[in-house]
Amino acid sequence: MKVVSLVGARPQIIKEAVVQEQLQKNGIQEVLVHSGQHYDYDMSDVFFKVLKIREPDYSLGVGSGTHGEITGRTMIAFEQVAMKEKPDVILVYGDTDTTVAGALVGAKLKIPVAHVEAGIRQEPHNMPEEINRKVTDHVSDLLFAPSRLAVENLAREGITEGVYFVGDVMYDLFLKMKPHFDYSAIDELSLQEGNYVVVTIHRDFNTDDPVRLKWILDGLRELSKQLRVVFPMHPRTKKRVQQFGFEDALEGVDVIQPLDYLKLMGLVMQSAFVITDSGGLQKETYFCGKRALVVMPDTGWRELVDIGWNVLVYPVNDTFNVLWESVDAKVIENALCYVYGAGNASALIADLLSNKSAHVKRRN
Ligand code: UD1
């Protein structure tokens, strides 16, 4: 059994960390390909280092660009790898331009495609990640769903064959890495447990509209009068802040470089709460037992909003202070993470790939 895994952006690299280990345990040969969609040390290399992921066998070096450029360049380069390696399965993760490129290459070469994190859906329907998710799911043969809702979403679109609820590999990673979380940023920034908020904002609908970005930054500055605000800033957001001349709006906010997984988790574990538009972080915040204001009109992780744990704040006129104060403190705490499986998603994926290879055939 030979799998070619394609990663390229930060959230995929961290998922690969746990899947890689399980593929090895199951004796599955894995060829690892990095598209190069993320290339800064803080966005890519550092995750390989702290999560001890082996070096990619192929680095495609596609870099940044328009969605068409990233997708197109990845397809052209990845097709060569797929034709040379002739894998039994192509494994893609999540919802990035790298994901959809890998899935399309597999589909066109008639190589079975397995999608980790299949079935997630969210508005707006025209956001790049949503387009990537839908296209990827519709050309995939094995669909590894992280939640029950994801299975339902797929069924609603007529996809029932090859669908497996395995749980969320991010939860596996969280459990595995918890003993190694790095709390050093707390001392480095002279923070104290509970006196700070962690913020990540990088979605195009938040960063590319100056009015919206200004509202977010003004809200953070206001919040920083009550609590420390720590903002590990994504390069896209940094560029937009400079382009729109919004540097002053960040006065009082601790803007730092993007953090590696272990440092970010250490920071969240002792935070008051989190403000984010990251799909991964809104769930990880829950794993950490903390709450998140999710700066999105909708979320693929709706379960957490339905139980009142996370709160969507989009569009809003209130400040983050008011929004946080209005969050109901007495939410019903679900049995932690049951919706995201039992922390063995990556083991189930490897098991399905190795033992049930009969299932790994292209859908009609
Ligand atoms: C991508 C994914 C998104 C994921 C996010 C995690 C798509 C459509 N979206 O969004 O699902 O949540 O990764 O970060 O694929 N840049 C750098 N250095 C880097 C990488 C990016 O400077 O190493 C800058 C470039 O200006 C680039 C911009 O960030 O144009 C956006 O990067 P891109 O990979 O296109 O999308 P993300 O916003 O990172």
Short mmCIF file of C-alpha atoms and ligand atoms in Angstrom, two decimals:
data_model
loop_
_atom_site.label_atom_id
_atom_site.label_comp_id
_atom_site.label_asym_id
_atom_site.label_seq_id
_atom_site.Cartn_x
_atom_site.Cartn_y
_atom_site.Cartn_z
CA MET A 1 0.00 0.00 0.00
CA LYS A 2 1.50 3.30 -1.08
CA VAL A 3 0.08 6.71 -0.19
CA VAL A 4 1.16 10.08 -1.53
CA SER A 5 0.28 12.79 1.01
CA LEU A 6 0.09 16.39 -0.11
CA VAL A 7 0.47 19.26 2.37
CA GLY A 8 1.25 22.91 1.80
CA ALA A 9 -0.30 25.22 4.36
CA ARG A 10 0.12 25.48 8.11
CA PRO A 11 -3.06 23.62 9.17
CA GLN A 12 -2.28 20.69 6.89
CA ILE A 13 1.24 20.29 8.11
CA ILE A 14 0.09 19.84 11.70
CA LYS A 15 -2.52 17.25 10.67
CA GLU A 16 0.13 15.33 8.79
CA ALA A 17 2.08 15.00 12.05
CA VAL A 18 -0.36 12.50 13.56
CA VAL A 19 -1.42 10.75 10.36
CA GLN A 20 2.20 10.12 9.35
CA GLU A 21 2.90 8.26 12.57
CA GLN A 22 -0.13 6.00 12.14
CA LEU A 23 0.60 5.23 8.49
CA GLN A 24 4.07 4.12 9.55
CA LYS A 25 2.65 1.93 12.33
CA ASN A 26 0.38 0.23 9.79
CA GLY A 27 3.22 -0.45 7.39
CA ILE A 28 1.88 1.92 4.75
CA GLN A 29 4.52 3.47 2.53
CA GLU A 30 4.07 7.23 2.46
CA VAL A 31 5.57 9.69 0.00
CA LEU A 32 5.27 13.20 1.47
CA VAL A 33 4.86 16.18 -0.85
CA HIS A 34 4.93 19.86 0.24
CA SER A 35 3.40 22.25 -2.28
CA GLY A 36 5.17 25.30 -0.83
CA GLN A 37 1.93 27.33 -0.51
CA HIS A 38 3.28 28.34 2.89
CA TYR A 39 7.02 28.92 2.86
CA ASP A 40 7.98 31.33 5.68
CA TYR A 41 9.84 29.65 8.54
CA ASP A 42 7.02 30.60 10.96
CA MET A 43 4.32 29.28 8.63
CA SER A 44 5.91 25.97 7.65
CA ASP A 45 9.39 24.81 8.74
CA VAL A 46 8.80 25.42 12.42
CA PHE A 47 5.91 22.93 12.44
CA PHE A 48 8.11 20.23 10.91
CA LYS A 49 10.64 20.97 13.61
CA VAL A 50 8.49 21.09 16.76
CA LEU A 51 6.17 18.27 15.69
CA LYS A 52 9.06 16.13 14.44
CA ILE A 53 7.58 15.57 10.98
CA ARG A 54 10.00 14.04 8.54
CA GLU A 55 11.30 16.11 5.65
CA PRO A 56 9.09 16.06 2.53
CA ASP A 57 10.21 13.77 -0.29
CA TYR A 58 9.19 16.44 -2.79
CA SER A 59 8.99 20.23 -2.33
CA LEU A 60 7.08 21.83 -5.19
CA GLY A 61 7.92 25.44 -4.27
CA VAL A 62 4.71 26.96 -5.66
CA GLY A 63 4.71 29.95 -3.27
CA SER A 64 2.02 32.65 -3.07
CA GLY A 65 -0.19 34.08 -5.80
CA THR A 66 -3.81 34.26 -6.85
CA HIS A 67 -5.95 31.23 -6.09
CA GLY A 68 -5.67 30.19 -9.73
CA GLU A 69 -1.91 30.52 -9.66
CA ILE A 70 -1.47 28.50 -6.46
CA THR A 71 -3.93 25.83 -7.56
CA GLY A 72 -2.61 25.69 -11.12
CA ARG A 73 1.08 25.59 -10.22
CA THR A 74 0.41 22.90 -7.61
CA MET A 75 -1.54 20.81 -10.11
CA ILE A 76 1.17 21.00 -12.77
CA ALA A 77 3.97 20.04 -10.39
CA PHE A 78 1.99 17.51 -8.36
CA GLU A 79 0.76 15.69 -11.45
CA GLN A 80 4.37 14.87 -12.31
CA VAL A 81 4.94 13.42 -8.84
CA ALA A 82 1.71 11.41 -8.94
CA MET A 83 2.52 9.99 -12.38
CA LYS A 84 6.01 9.01 -11.25
CA GLU A 85 5.05 7.55 -7.86
CA LYS A 86 1.85 5.80 -9.03
CA PRO A 87 0.34 5.62 -5.51
CA ASP A 88 -2.64 3.53 -4.47
CA VAL A 89 -4.14 6.60 -2.82
CA ILE A 90 -3.58 10.36 -2.77
CA LEU A 91 -4.20 11.85 0.67
CA VAL A 92 -5.24 15.49 0.96
CA TYR A 93 -6.15 17.54 4.03
CA GLY A 94 -8.58 20.32 4.82
CA ASP A 95 -9.62 23.11 2.50
CA THR A 96 -6.72 25.00 1.01
CA ASP A 97 -5.76 25.63 -2.60
CA THR A 98 -3.20 22.85 -2.15
CA THR A 99 -6.00 20.46 -1.12
CA VAL A 100 -8.17 21.05 -4.16
CA ALA A 101 -5.16 20.88 -6.50
CA GLY A 102 -4.16 17.46 -5.14
CA ALA A 103 -7.71 16.16 -5.32
CA LEU A 104 -8.16 17.27 -8.93
CA VAL A 105 -4.87 15.70 -9.98
CA GLY A 106 -5.87 12.39 -8.39
CA ALA A 107 -9.33 12.46 -9.95
CA LYS A 108 -8.00 13.21 -13.43
CA LEU A 109 -5.33 10.51 -13.18
CA LYS A 110 -7.96 8.11 -11.82
CA ILE A 111 -5.96 7.59 -8.64
CA PRO A 112 -8.26 7.21 -5.59
CA VAL A 113 -8.36 10.36 -3.47
CA ALA A 114 -8.78 10.32 0.32
CA HIS A 115 -9.86 13.56 1.99
CA VAL A 116 -9.07 14.12 5.66
CA GLU A 117 -11.57 16.61 7.15
CA ALA A 118 -14.26 15.90 4.59
CA GLY A 119 -17.79 17.30 4.82
CA ILE A 120 -17.16 20.62 6.53
CA ARG A 121 -19.44 23.33 5.13
CA GLN A 122 -19.81 26.99 5.94
CA GLU A 123 -21.09 30.27 4.55
CA PRO A 124 -20.19 32.37 2.69
CA HIS A 125 -20.49 29.79 -0.07
CA ASN A 126 -18.08 31.73 -2.28
CA MET A 127 -15.18 31.90 0.20
CA PRO A 128 -12.14 30.18 -1.32
CA GLU A 129 -11.98 27.48 1.35
CA GLU A 130 -15.65 26.54 0.86
CA ILE A 131 -15.14 26.16 -2.88
CA ASN A 132 -12.09 24.01 -2.19
CA ARG A 133 -14.01 21.82 0.27
CA LYS A 134 -16.92 21.19 -2.04
CA VAL A 135 -14.83 20.40 -5.10
CA THR A 136 -12.49 18.16 -3.10
CA ASP A 137 -15.33 16.20 -1.50
CA HIS A 138 -17.09 15.69 -4.79
CA VAL A 139 -14.03 14.17 -6.47
CA SER A 140 -12.82 12.17 -3.44
CA ASP A 141 -13.30 8.42 -3.02
CA LEU A 142 -12.61 8.09 0.69
CA LEU A 143 -14.08 10.82 2.85
CA PHE A 144 -12.83 10.95 6.43
CA ALA A 145 -15.32 13.08 8.33
CA PRO A 146 -14.25 14.79 11.56
CA SER A 147 -17.79 15.21 12.96
CA ARG A 148 -21.31 13.76 12.63
CA LEU A 149 -22.44 17.04 11.11
CA ALA A 150 -19.84 16.62 8.38
CA VAL A 151 -21.34 13.21 7.52
CA GLU A 152 -24.80 14.81 7.33
CA ASN A 153 -23.50 17.61 5.12
CA LEU A 154 -22.09 15.09 2.68
CA ALA A 155 -25.33 13.09 2.64
CA ARG A 156 -27.23 16.30 1.86
CA GLU A 157 -25.09 16.61 -1.27
CA GLY A 158 -25.68 12.98 -2.21
CA ILE A 159 -22.30 11.69 -1.02
CA THR A 160 -22.73 8.59 1.12
CA GLU A 161 -20.35 6.09 -0.43
CA GLY A 162 -16.81 5.99 0.99
CA VAL A 163 -17.75 8.23 3.93
CA TYR A 164 -16.30 7.35 7.35
CA PHE A 165 -16.81 9.22 10.60
CA VAL A 166 -13.36 8.88 12.12
CA GLY A 167 -13.24 11.99 14.31
CA ASP A 168 -10.88 14.91 14.12
CA VAL A 169 -7.14 14.44 13.67
CA MET A 170 -6.67 17.82 15.37
CA TYR A 171 -8.02 16.28 18.57
CA ASP A 172 -5.53 13.40 18.25
CA LEU A 173 -2.77 15.95 17.90
CA PHE A 174 -3.99 17.94 20.88
CA LEU A 175 -4.02 14.88 23.15
CA LYS A 176 -0.65 13.71 21.94
CA MET A 177 1.05 17.07 22.32
CA LYS A 178 -0.57 18.37 25.51
CA PRO A 179 2.31 17.23 27.76
CA HIS A 180 4.70 19.15 25.50
CA PHE A 181 2.85 22.48 25.28
CA ASP A 182 5.26 25.38 25.51
CA TYR A 183 4.29 28.06 28.03
CA SER A 184 7.37 30.20 27.47
CA ALA A 185 5.52 32.97 25.59
CA ILE A 186 3.62 33.77 28.80
CA ASP A 187 6.83 34.76 30.59
CA GLU A 188 8.37 36.34 27.52
CA LEU A 189 5.40 38.70 27.21
CA SER A 190 5.04 39.17 31.00
CA LEU A 191 1.50 37.83 30.97
CA GLN A 192 -0.42 36.24 33.81
CA GLU A 193 -2.92 33.44 33.65
CA GLY A 194 -6.35 34.83 32.73
CA ASN A 195 -5.24 38.42 32.09
CA TYR A 196 -4.92 38.20 28.33
CA VAL A 197 -6.78 37.36 25.14
CA VAL A 198 -5.25 35.50 22.17
CA VAL A 199 -6.22 36.81 18.72
CA THR A 200 -5.72 35.36 15.24
CA ILE A 201 -7.28 36.95 12.15
CA HIS A 202 -6.34 35.95 8.61
CA ARG A 203 -9.47 35.28 6.49
CA ASP A 204 -9.72 37.35 3.34
CA PHE A 205 -13.22 38.59 4.23
CA ASN A 206 -11.77 40.07 7.45
CA THR A 207 -8.43 41.33 6.17
CA ASP A 208 -9.11 42.57 2.64
CA ASP A 209 -12.01 44.92 3.40
CA PRO A 210 -10.55 48.03 5.09
CA VAL A 211 -13.79 48.88 6.89
CA ARG A 212 -14.06 45.44 8.37
CA LEU A 213 -10.39 45.22 9.28
CA LYS A 214 -10.57 48.63 10.95
CA TRP A 215 -13.58 47.53 13.00
CA ILE A 216 -11.64 44.49 14.20
CA LEU A 217 -8.50 46.48 15.05
CA ASP A 218 -10.46 49.23 16.82
CA GLY A 219 -12.26 46.54 18.81
CA LEU A 220 -8.97 44.99 19.84
CA ARG A 221 -7.51 48.34 20.88
CA GLU A 222 -10.58 49.00 23.03
CA LEU A 223 -10.28 45.54 24.58
CA SER A 224 -6.60 46.11 25.34
CA LYS A 225 -7.66 48.75 27.90
CA GLN A 226 -9.12 45.92 30.02
CA LEU A 227 -7.02 42.87 29.16
CA ARG A 228 -3.71 42.29 27.43
CA VAL A 229 -4.33 41.41 23.77
CA VAL A 230 -1.77 39.09 22.15
CA PHE A 231 -2.01 38.95 18.37
CA PRO A 232 0.30 36.51 16.52
CA MET A 233 -0.16 38.07 13.12
CA HIS A 234 -0.50 36.09 9.86
CA PRO A 235 1.59 37.55 6.99
CA ARG A 236 -1.53 38.35 4.93
CA THR A 237 -2.95 40.44 7.80
CA LYS A 238 0.39 42.17 8.34
CA LYS A 239 0.52 43.16 4.68
CA ARG A 240 -3.01 44.57 4.75
CA VAL A 241 -2.37 46.55 7.96
CA GLN A 242 0.64 48.15 6.26
CA GLN A 243 -1.18 48.67 2.96
CA PHE A 244 -4.15 50.42 4.62
CA GLY A 245 -1.90 52.37 7.03
CA PHE A 246 -3.64 50.92 10.10
CA GLU A 247 -0.55 50.52 12.30
CA ASP A 248 -1.81 53.16 14.78
CA ALA A 249 -5.05 51.24 15.33
CA LEU A 250 -2.95 48.51 16.96
CA GLU A 251 -1.63 50.72 19.73
CA GLY A 252 -1.79 48.81 23.02
CA VAL A 253 -2.04 45.42 21.27
CA ASP A 254 0.89 42.98 21.51
CA VAL A 255 1.50 42.07 17.87
CA ILE A 256 3.92 39.15 17.60
CA GLN A 257 5.13 36.75 14.91
CA PRO A 258 2.94 33.68 14.13
CA LEU A 259 3.54 31.04 16.81
CA ASP A 260 4.32 27.39 16.42
CA TYR A 261 1.68 24.88 17.52
CA LEU A 262 3.14 24.11 20.95
CA LYS A 263 3.59 27.79 21.85
CA LEU A 264 0.14 28.76 20.62
CA MET A 265 -1.50 25.98 22.63
CA GLY A 266 0.51 26.98 25.73
CA LEU A 267 -0.74 30.54 25.31
CA VAL A 268 -4.38 29.53 24.80
CA MET A 269 -4.35 27.18 27.81
CA GLN A 270 -3.85 30.11 30.20
CA SER A 271 -5.78 32.79 28.31
CA ALA A 272 -9.03 34.47 29.36
CA PHE A 273 -10.54 33.70 25.96
CA VAL A 274 -9.75 33.71 22.24
CA ILE A 275 -10.82 35.86 19.31
CA THR A 276 -10.26 34.10 15.99
CA ASP A 277 -11.35 33.44 12.44
CA SER A 278 -9.28 30.25 12.25
CA GLY A 279 -11.19 27.03 11.76
CA GLY A 280 -8.56 25.05 13.61
CA LEU A 281 -8.07 27.42 16.51
CA GLN A 282 -11.76 27.75 17.37
CA LYS A 283 -11.80 24.00 17.98
CA GLU A 284 -8.45 23.85 19.73
CA THR A 285 -9.66 26.59 22.07
CA TYR A 286 -12.48 24.25 23.05
CA PHE A 287 -10.04 21.38 23.55
CA CYS A 288 -8.14 23.73 25.91
CA GLY A 289 -11.36 24.37 27.85
CA LYS A 290 -11.47 28.03 26.74
CA ARG A 291 -14.12 29.97 24.84
CA ALA A 292 -13.83 31.78 21.53
CA LEU A 293 -15.48 34.74 19.83
CA VAL A 294 -15.42 33.57 16.22
CA VAL A 295 -15.18 36.48 13.78
CA MET A 296 -17.07 34.76 10.97
CA PRO A 297 -20.58 34.83 9.55
CA ASP A 298 -20.75 31.05 9.88
CA THR A 299 -18.55 28.18 10.95
CA GLY A 300 -17.89 24.63 9.83
CA TRP A 301 -17.68 23.74 13.53
CA ARG A 302 -21.28 24.63 14.23
CA GLU A 303 -21.61 22.13 17.09
CA LEU A 304 -19.58 24.41 19.31
CA VAL A 305 -21.83 27.37 18.54
CA ASP A 306 -24.99 25.31 19.01
CA ILE A 307 -23.96 24.31 22.54
CA GLY A 308 -23.15 27.95 23.27
CA TRP A 309 -19.45 27.36 23.75
CA ASN A 310 -18.24 29.56 20.90
CA VAL A 311 -20.03 32.67 19.68
CA LEU A 312 -20.16 33.99 16.14
CA VAL A 313 -19.59 37.74 16.01
CA TYR A 314 -20.22 38.79 12.43
CA PRO A 315 -21.35 41.33 11.44
CA VAL A 316 -21.62 43.29 14.67
CA ASN A 317 -21.51 46.84 15.84
CA ASP A 318 -20.59 46.14 19.46
CA THR A 319 -17.07 46.15 20.80
CA PHE A 320 -15.38 42.89 21.76
CA ASN A 321 -15.65 43.91 25.43
CA VAL A 322 -19.44 44.10 25.22
CA LEU A 323 -19.65 40.94 23.17
CA TRP A 324 -17.58 38.98 25.64
CA GLU A 325 -19.55 40.25 28.61
CA SER A 326 -22.79 39.20 26.95
CA VAL A 327 -21.61 35.61 26.43
CA ASP A 328 -23.55 33.26 28.65
CA ALA A 329 -21.14 31.90 31.22
CA LYS A 330 -23.36 28.97 32.07
CA VAL A 331 -23.20 26.90 28.91
CA ILE A 332 -24.06 23.27 29.03
CA GLU A 333 -20.74 21.50 28.89
CA ASN A 334 -20.97 18.58 26.58
CA ALA A 335 -18.88 15.51 27.23
CA LEU A 336 -15.66 17.02 25.97
CA CYS A 337 -14.99 16.43 22.32
CA TYR A 338 -17.30 13.46 21.83
CA VAL A 339 -18.44 15.09 18.61
CA TYR A 340 -14.89 15.01 17.33
CA GLY A 341 -14.29 11.34 17.96
CA ALA A 342 -12.25 9.57 20.58
CA GLY A 343 -8.84 10.97 19.77
CA ASN A 344 -8.04 8.07 17.47
CA ALA A 345 -8.98 9.58 14.10
CA SER A 346 -5.52 9.14 12.59
CA ALA A 347 -5.36 5.50 13.73
CA LEU A 348 -8.75 4.83 12.14
CA ILE A 349 -7.66 6.51 8.91
CA ALA A 350 -4.52 4.37 8.72
CA ASP A 351 -6.53 1.28 9.56
CA LEU A 352 -9.08 2.00 6.84
CA LEU A 353 -6.33 2.63 4.32
CA SER A 354 -4.44 -0.56 5.18
CA ASN A 355 -7.15 -3.11 5.95
CA LYS A 356 -9.90 -1.95 3.73
CA SER A 357 -7.94 -1.25 0.61
CA ALA A 358 -10.76 -3.00 -1.23
CA HIS A 359 -12.82 0.11 -0.47
CA VAL A 360 -10.17 2.32 -1.98
CA LYS A 361 -11.44 2.39 -5.47
CA ARG A 362 -12.76 5.22 -7.52
CA ARG A 363 -16.42 5.94 -7.12
CA ASN A 364 -18.51 5.32 -10.19
C1 UD1 B 1 -4.56 29.45 3.63
C2 UD1 B 1 -5.84 28.62 3.42
C3 UD1 B 1 -6.69 28.66 4.67
C4 UD1 B 1 -5.90 28.36 5.92
C5 UD1 B 1 -4.67 29.24 5.98
C6 UD1 B 1 -3.81 28.99 7.18
C7 UD1 B 1 -6.48 28.75 1.04
C8 UD1 B 1 -7.50 29.23 0.08
N1 UD1 B 1 -6.63 29.15 2.33
O1 UD1 B 1 -4.95 30.80 3.76
O2 UD1 B 1 -7.73 27.70 4.54
O3 UD1 B 1 -6.72 28.59 7.07
O4 UD1 B 1 -3.90 29.00 4.79
O5 UD1 B 1 -2.83 29.98 7.31
O6 UD1 B 1 -5.61 28.00 0.65
N2 UD1 B 1 2.13 34.51 3.00
C9 UD1 B 1 3.42 34.77 3.38
N3 UD1 B 1 4.19 33.71 3.77
C10 UD1 B 1 3.73 32.45 3.80
C11 UD1 B 1 2.43 32.20 3.38
C12 UD1 B 1 1.64 33.23 2.99
O7 UD1 B 1 3.88 35.90 3.38
O8 UD1 B 1 4.48 31.53 4.19
C13 UD1 B 1 1.26 35.66 2.60
C14 UD1 B 1 1.30 35.97 1.14
O9 UD1 B 1 1.15 37.34 0.96
C15 UD1 B 1 0.06 35.28 0.61
C16 UD1 B 1 -0.90 35.46 1.78
O10 UD1 B 1 -0.07 35.36 2.94
O11 UD1 B 1 -0.37 35.84 -0.58
C17 UD1 B 1 -2.01 34.48 1.84
O12 UD1 B 1 -1.48 33.16 1.79
P1 UD1 B 1 -2.36 31.97 1.16
O13 UD1 B 1 -1.61 30.72 1.29
O14 UD1 B 1 -2.83 32.37 -0.20
O15 UD1 B 1 -3.67 31.94 2.02
P2 UD1 B 1 -3.88 31.95 3.62
O16 UD1 B 1 -4.57 33.21 3.98
O17 UD1 B 1 -2.63 31.62 4.35
#
